[in-house]
Coordinates of C-alpha atoms in Angstrom, one line a residue:
X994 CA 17.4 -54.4 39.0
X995 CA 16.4 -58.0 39.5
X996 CA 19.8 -58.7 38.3
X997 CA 21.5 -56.6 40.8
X998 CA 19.9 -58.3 43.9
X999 CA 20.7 -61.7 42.4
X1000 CA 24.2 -60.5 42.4
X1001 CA 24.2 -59.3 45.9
X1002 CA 22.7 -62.2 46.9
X1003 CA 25.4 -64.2 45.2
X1004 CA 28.4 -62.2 47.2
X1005 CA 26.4 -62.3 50.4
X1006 CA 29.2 -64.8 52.8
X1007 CA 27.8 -67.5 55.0
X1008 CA 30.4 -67.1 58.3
X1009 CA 31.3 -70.7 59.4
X1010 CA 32.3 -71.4 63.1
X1011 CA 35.5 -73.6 63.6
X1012 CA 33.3 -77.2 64.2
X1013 CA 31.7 -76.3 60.7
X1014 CA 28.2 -75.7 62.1
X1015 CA 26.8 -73.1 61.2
X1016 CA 27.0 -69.7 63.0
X1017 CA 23.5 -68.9 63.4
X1018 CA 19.9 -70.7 62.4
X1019 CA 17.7 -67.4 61.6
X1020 CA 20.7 -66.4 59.0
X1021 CA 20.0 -69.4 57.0
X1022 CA 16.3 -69.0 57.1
X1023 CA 16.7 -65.4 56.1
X1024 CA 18.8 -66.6 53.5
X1025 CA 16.9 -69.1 51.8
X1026 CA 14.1 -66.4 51.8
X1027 CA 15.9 -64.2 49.2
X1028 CA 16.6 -66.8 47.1
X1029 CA 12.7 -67.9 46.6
X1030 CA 12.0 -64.3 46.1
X1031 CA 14.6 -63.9 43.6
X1032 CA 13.2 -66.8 41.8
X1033 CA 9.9 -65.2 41.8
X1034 CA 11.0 -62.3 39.9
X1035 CA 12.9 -63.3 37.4
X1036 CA 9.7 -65.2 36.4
X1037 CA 7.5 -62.1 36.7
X1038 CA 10.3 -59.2 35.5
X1039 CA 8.9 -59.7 31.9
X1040 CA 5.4 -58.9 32.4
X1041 CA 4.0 -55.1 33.6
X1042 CA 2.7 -56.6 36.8
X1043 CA 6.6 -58.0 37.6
X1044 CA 7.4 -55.0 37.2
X1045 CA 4.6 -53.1 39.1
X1046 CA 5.2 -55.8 42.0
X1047 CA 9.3 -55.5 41.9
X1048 CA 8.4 -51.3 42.4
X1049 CA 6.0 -52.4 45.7
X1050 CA 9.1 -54.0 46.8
X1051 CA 11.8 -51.4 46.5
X1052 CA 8.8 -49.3 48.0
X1053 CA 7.8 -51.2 50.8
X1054 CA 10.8 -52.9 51.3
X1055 CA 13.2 -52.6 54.4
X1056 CA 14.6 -49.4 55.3
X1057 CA 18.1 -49.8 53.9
X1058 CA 19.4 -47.4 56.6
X1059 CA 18.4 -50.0 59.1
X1060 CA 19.7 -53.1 57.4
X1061 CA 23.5 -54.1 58.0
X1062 CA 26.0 -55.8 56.0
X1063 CA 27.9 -59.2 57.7
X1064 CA 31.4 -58.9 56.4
X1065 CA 33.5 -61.9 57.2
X1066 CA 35.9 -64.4 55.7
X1067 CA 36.5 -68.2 55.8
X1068 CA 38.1 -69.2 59.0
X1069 CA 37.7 -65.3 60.4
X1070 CA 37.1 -65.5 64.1
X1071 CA 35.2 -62.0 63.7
X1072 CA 32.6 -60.2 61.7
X1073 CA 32.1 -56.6 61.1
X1074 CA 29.1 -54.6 61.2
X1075 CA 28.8 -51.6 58.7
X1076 CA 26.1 -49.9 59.3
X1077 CA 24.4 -48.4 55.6
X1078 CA 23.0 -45.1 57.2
X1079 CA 26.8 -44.2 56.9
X1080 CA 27.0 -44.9 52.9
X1081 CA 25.9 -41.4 51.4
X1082 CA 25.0 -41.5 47.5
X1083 CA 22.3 -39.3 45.6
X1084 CA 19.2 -38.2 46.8
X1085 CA 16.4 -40.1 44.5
X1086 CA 13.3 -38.0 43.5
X1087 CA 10.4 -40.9 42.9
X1088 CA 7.2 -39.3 41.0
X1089 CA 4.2 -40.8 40.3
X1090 CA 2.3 -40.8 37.0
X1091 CA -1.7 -40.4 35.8
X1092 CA -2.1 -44.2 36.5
X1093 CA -0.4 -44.1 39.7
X1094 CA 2.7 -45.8 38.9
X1095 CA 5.9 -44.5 40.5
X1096 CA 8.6 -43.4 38.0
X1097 CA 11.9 -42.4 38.8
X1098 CA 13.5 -40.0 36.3
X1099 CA 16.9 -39.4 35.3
X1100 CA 19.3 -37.1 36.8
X1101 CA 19.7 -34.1 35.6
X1102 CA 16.9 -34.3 32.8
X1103 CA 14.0 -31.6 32.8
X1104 CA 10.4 -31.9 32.0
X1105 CA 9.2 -31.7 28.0
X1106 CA 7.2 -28.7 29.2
X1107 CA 10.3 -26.6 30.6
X1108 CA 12.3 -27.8 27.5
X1109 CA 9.7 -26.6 25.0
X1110 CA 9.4 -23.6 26.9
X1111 CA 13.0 -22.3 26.7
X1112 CA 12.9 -23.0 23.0
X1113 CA 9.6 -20.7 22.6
X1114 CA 11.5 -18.1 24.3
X1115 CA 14.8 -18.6 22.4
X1116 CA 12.5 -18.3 19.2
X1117 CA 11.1 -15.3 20.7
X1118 CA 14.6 -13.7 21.0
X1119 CA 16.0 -14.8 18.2
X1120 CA 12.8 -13.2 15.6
X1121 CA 12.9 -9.6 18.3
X1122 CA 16.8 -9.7 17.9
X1123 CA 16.7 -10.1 14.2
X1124 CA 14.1 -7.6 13.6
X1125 CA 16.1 -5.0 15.7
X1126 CA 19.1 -5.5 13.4
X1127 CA 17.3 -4.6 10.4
X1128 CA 16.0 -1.9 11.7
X1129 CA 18.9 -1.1 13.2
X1130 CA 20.6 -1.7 9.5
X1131 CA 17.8 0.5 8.0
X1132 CA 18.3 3.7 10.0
X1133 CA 22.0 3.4 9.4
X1134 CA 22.0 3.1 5.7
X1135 CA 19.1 6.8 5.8
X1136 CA 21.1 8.0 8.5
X1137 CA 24.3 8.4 5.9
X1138 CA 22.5 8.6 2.9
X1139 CA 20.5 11.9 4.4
X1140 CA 24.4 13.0 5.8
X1141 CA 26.1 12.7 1.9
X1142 CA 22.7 14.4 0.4
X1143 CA 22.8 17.2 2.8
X1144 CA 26.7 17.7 2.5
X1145 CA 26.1 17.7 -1.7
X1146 CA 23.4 20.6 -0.8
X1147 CA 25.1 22.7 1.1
X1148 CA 28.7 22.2 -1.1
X1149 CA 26.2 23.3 -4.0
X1150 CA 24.8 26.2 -2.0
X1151 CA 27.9 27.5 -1.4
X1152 CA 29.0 27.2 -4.9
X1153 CA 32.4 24.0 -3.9
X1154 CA 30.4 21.3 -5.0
X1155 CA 29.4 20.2 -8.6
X1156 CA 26.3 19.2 -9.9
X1157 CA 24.7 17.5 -12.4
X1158 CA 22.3 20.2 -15.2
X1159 CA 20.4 19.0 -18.0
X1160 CA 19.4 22.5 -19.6
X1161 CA 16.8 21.1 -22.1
X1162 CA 15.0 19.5 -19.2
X1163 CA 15.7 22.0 -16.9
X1164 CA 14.1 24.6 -18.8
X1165 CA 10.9 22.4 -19.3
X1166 CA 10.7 21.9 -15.7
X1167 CA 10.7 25.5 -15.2
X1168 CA 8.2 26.4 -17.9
X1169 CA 6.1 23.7 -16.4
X1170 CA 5.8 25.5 -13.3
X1171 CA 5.4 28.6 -14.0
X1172 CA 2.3 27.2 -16.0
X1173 CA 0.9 26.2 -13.0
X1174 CA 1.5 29.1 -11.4
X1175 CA -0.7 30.9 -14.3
X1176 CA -3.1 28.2 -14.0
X1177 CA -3.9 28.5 -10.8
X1178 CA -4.4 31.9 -11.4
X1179 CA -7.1 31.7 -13.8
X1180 CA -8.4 28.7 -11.7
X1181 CA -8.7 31.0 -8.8
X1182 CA -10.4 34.1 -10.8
X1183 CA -13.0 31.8 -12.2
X1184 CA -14.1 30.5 -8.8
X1185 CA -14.6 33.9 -7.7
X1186 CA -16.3 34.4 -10.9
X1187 CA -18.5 31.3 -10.3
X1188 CA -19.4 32.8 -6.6
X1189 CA -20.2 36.2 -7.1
X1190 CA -22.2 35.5 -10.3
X1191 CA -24.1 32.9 -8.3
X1192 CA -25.1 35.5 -5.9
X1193 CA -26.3 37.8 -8.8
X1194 CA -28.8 34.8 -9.9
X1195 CA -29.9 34.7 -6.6
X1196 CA -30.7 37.8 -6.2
X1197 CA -32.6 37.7 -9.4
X1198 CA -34.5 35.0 -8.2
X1199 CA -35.3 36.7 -5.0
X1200 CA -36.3 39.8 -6.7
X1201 CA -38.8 38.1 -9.6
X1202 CA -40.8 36.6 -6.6
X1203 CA -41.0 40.2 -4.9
X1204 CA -42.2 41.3 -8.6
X1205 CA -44.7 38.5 -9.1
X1206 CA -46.0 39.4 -5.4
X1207 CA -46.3 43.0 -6.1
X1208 CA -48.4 42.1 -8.6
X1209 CA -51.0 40.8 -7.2
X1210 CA -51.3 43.3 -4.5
X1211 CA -51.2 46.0 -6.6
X1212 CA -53.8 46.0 -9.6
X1213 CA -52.7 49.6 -10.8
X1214 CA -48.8 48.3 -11.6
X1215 CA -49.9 44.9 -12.2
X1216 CA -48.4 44.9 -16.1
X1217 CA -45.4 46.8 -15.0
X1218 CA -44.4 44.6 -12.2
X1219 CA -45.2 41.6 -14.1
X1220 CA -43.1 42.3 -17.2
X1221 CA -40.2 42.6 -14.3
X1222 CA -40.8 39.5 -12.4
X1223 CA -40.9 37.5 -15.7
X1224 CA -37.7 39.4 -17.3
X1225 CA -35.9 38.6 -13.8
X1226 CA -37.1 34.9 -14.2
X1227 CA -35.8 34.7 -17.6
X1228 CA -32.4 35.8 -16.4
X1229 CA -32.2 33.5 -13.5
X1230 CA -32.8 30.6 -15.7
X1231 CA -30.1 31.8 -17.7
X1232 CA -27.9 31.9 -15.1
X1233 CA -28.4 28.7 -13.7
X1234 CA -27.5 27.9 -17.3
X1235 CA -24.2 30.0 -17.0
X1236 CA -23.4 28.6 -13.9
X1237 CA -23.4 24.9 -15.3
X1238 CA -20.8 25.7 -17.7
X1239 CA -18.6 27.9 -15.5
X1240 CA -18.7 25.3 -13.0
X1241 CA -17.9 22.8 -15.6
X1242 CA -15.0 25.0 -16.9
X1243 CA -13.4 25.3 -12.8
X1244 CA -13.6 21.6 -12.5
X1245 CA -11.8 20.7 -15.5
X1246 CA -9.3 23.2 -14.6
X1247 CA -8.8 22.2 -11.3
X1248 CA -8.2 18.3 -12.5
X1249 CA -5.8 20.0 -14.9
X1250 CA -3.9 21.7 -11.9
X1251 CA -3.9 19.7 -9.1
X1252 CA -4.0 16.6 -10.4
X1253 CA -2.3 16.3 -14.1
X1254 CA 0.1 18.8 -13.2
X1255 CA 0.6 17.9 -9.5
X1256 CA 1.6 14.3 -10.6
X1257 CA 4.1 15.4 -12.9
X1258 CA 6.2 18.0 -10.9
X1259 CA 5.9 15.0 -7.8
X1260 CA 7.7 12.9 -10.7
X1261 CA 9.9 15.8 -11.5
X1262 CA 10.6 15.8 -7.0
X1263 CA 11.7 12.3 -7.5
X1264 CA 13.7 13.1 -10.1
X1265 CA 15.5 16.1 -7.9
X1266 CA 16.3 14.0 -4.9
X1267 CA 17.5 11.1 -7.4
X1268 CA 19.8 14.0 -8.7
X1269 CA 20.7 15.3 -5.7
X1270 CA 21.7 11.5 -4.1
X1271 CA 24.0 10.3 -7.9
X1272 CA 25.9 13.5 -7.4
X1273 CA 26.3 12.9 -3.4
X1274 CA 27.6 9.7 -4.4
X1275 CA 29.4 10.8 -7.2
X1276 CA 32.1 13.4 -5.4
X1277 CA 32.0 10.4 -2.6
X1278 CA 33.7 8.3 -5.2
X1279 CA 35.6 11.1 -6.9
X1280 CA 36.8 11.5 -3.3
X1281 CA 38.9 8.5 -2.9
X1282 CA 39.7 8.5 -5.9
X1283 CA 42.2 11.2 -5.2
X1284 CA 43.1 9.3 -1.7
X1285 CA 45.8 6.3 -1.3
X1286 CA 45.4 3.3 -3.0
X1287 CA 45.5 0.7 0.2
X1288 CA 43.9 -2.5 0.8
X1289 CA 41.2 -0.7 2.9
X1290 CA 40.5 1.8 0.2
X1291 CA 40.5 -0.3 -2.7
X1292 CA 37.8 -1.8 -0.6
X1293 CA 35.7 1.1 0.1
X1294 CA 36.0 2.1 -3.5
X1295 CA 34.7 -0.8 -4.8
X1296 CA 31.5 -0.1 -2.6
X1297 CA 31.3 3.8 -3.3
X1298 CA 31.8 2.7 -7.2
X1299 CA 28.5 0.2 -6.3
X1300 CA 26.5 2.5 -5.0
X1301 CA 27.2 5.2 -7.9
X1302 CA 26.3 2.8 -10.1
X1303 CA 22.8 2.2 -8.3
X1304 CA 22.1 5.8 -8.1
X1305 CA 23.0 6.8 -11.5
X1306 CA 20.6 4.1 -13.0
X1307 CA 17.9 5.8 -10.4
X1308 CA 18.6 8.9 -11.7
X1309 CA 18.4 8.3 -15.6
X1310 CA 15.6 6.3 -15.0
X1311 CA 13.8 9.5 -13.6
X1312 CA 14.9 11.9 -16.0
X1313 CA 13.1 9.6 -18.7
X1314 CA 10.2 9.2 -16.9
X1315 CA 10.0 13.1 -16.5
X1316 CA 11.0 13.3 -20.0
X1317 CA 7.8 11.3 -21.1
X1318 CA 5.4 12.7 -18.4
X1319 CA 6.2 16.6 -19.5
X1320 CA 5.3 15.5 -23.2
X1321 CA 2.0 14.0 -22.2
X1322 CA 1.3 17.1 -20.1
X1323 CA 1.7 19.6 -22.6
X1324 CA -0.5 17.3 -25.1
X1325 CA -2.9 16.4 -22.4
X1326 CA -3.0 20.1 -21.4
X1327 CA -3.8 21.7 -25.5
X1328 CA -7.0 19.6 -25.7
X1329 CA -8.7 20.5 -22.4
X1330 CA -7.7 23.6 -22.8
X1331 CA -9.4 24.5 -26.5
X1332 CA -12.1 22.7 -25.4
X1333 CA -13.2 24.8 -22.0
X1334 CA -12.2 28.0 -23.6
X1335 CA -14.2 27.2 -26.5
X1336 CA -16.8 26.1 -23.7
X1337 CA -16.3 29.1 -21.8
X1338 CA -16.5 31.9 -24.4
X1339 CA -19.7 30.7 -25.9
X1340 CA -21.6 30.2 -22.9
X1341 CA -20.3 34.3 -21.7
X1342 CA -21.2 35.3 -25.2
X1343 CA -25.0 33.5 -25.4
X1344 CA -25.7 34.6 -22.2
X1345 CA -24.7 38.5 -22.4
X1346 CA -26.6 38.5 -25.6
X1347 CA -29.7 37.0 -24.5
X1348 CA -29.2 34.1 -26.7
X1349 CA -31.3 31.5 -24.8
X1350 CA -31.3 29.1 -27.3
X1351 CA -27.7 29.1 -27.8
X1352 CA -26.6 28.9 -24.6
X1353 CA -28.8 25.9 -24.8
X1354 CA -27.4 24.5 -27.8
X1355 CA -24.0 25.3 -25.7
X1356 CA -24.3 23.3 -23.0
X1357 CA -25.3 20.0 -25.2
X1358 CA -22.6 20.7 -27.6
X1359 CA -19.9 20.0 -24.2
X1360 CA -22.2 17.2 -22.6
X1361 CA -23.0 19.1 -19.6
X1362 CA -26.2 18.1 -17.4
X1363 CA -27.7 20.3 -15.4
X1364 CA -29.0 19.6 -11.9
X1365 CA -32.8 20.6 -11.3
X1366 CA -33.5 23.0 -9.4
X1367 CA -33.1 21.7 -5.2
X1368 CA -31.8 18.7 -6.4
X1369 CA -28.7 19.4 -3.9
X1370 CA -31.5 19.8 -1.1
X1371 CA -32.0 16.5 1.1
X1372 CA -36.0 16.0 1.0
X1373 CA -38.1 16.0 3.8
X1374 CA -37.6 12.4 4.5
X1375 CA -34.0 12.7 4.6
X1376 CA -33.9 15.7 6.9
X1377 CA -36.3 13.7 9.2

């Protein structure tokens, strides 16, 4: 900038009158005045302060719309005036820093805060955009799988479309669940079992206290009624015992059912739906097979021939795991079973024959604890 006003002051022309005096004394004072102030900044423009001090002047400088330029030449009889006010150029926006410095920035350049704004929200987009794709890509890749699966069922229903049997397995599958359907049976027989024979003890129990009490209010049937109240004692113990073992026997059972043989036929569901998707899949294929052989096709068989592939490796994977779980099942299923039948008809048997010893003996044979007698009671404290 110092530069520049050198320059100008360089250009500026000196009119000269025809004797060769010159035109006009305050013109030459002015004059000699810019050049000492030039001076004076090109020996400050290297240091801060020249350039704090060259701001002041631009600041507190003359209005350049009241300045006026002397335009003449050597040996002109005239001189023209142009006033600046009539020179239009870009408006200058002068901000001021934390210090106080004026700065002047550069057209057409934002602040760092706008500019790292916009790219926060571009990110934004871009990650909410992207994420809407794959959804987007998600629900159409179920929305035609769920379209071919429920075109295979209803071509099988309807007895046009093919599908894929394994009789060994199948007829596993089906023995399987109609073993659980047995199962549950007997599961549900020896709850009821397990309720109405708890009612019975406690009825015993209620009726050996109304024995023992009868006995002490009446001294004539004292003997009688306490030969019953210890007999119904003796059988409510017993039944406690019973119930310990049946209960054992309905919980061992119910693991059997609903969770052993629950997990395998959600396995064997898998295994369905993997099924029903190869052969979906499969006629898909088999389907343009039969069409044109075309650029386009050629294409979309080599995808349909992709996604066989996938689903037929999903599919014979199942149908081993199935395979394996069914096996475990039945050998998982012939040792709990001997042992709570085994369990089961001892216990009935010692207790219907008034073996209390052996029912005992029954009980520690299978490992079963029994709970004392309010032990599922809260105490006092508890309740409180």
């Amino acid at each position: 900038m110092a530069d520049s006003m050198m320059s100008k002051a360089a250009t500026m022309e000196i009119p000269i009158s025809s004797n060769g005096d010159s035109r006009n004394l305050a013109e030459d004072d002015s004059l000699e005045q810019a050049a000492k102030i030039q001076w004076s900044l090109r020996e400050k423009v290297g240091s801060p302060a020249g350039l704090r001090d060259l701001q002041q002047v631009m600041v507190s400088g003359p209005n350049l719309n009241e300045t006026s330029i002397v335009s003449g030449g050597y040996g002109g009889t005239t001189e023209g005036i142009i006033p600046t006010s009539s020179i239009k150029g870009p408006a200058v926006r002068i901000n001021t820093d934390f210090l106080g410095n004026r700065r002047i920035p550069n057209e057409g350049q934002g602040s760092n805060m706008d500019y790292v704004g916009s790219n926060s929200s571009m990110a934004a987009e871009e990650a909410t955009r992207g994420v809407a794709v794959e959804k987007f890509d998600i629900m159409k890749k179920w929305g035609l799988n769920t379209y071919k699966c429920t075109k295979q069922m209803i071509s099988e229903r309807f007895g046009r479309g093919s599908r894929t049997v394994d009789l060994e397995l199948e007829a596993q599958i089906e023995v399987l669940r109609e073993t659980k359907r047995k199962y549950e049976n007997v599961l549900r027989l020896a709850r009821a079992l397990t309720n109405h024979f708890y009612s019975m003890v406690q009825t015993q129990h209620a009726l050996g206290d109304t024995f023992a009490d009868l006995s002490q209010k009446s001294p004539e049937l004292r003997d009688e009624f306490g030969y019953n109240a210890e007999t119904q004692k003796l059988l409510c113990k017993n039944g406690e015992t019973l119930l310990g073992a049946i209960n054992f026997f309905v919980s061992s059972i119910n693991t059997l059912v609903n969770k052993t043989m629950e997990d395998t036929l959600m396995t064997i569901k898998m295994y369905e739906n993997a099924r029903l998707e190869f052969d979906a899949y499969r006629a898909d294929l088999e389907e343009l097979n039969m069409g044109p052989r075309d650029a386009v096709t050629m294409a979309r068989i080599e995808a349909a021939q992709q996604q066989y592939q996938i689903h037929k490796d999903k599919y014979e994977r199942l149908r081993s795991d199935v395979t394996i779980k069914i096996k475990f099942l039945e050998e998982n299923k012939v040792k709990v079973m001997h042992k709570q039948l085994l369990l089961f008809h001892n216990a009935i048997s010692a207790y219907f024959a008034g073996n209390q010893q052996q029912l005992e003996q029954t009980l520690k044979q299978f490992n079963i604890k029994l709970k004392p007698p309010g032990a599922d009671k809260p105490s006092w404290l508890e309740e409180q």
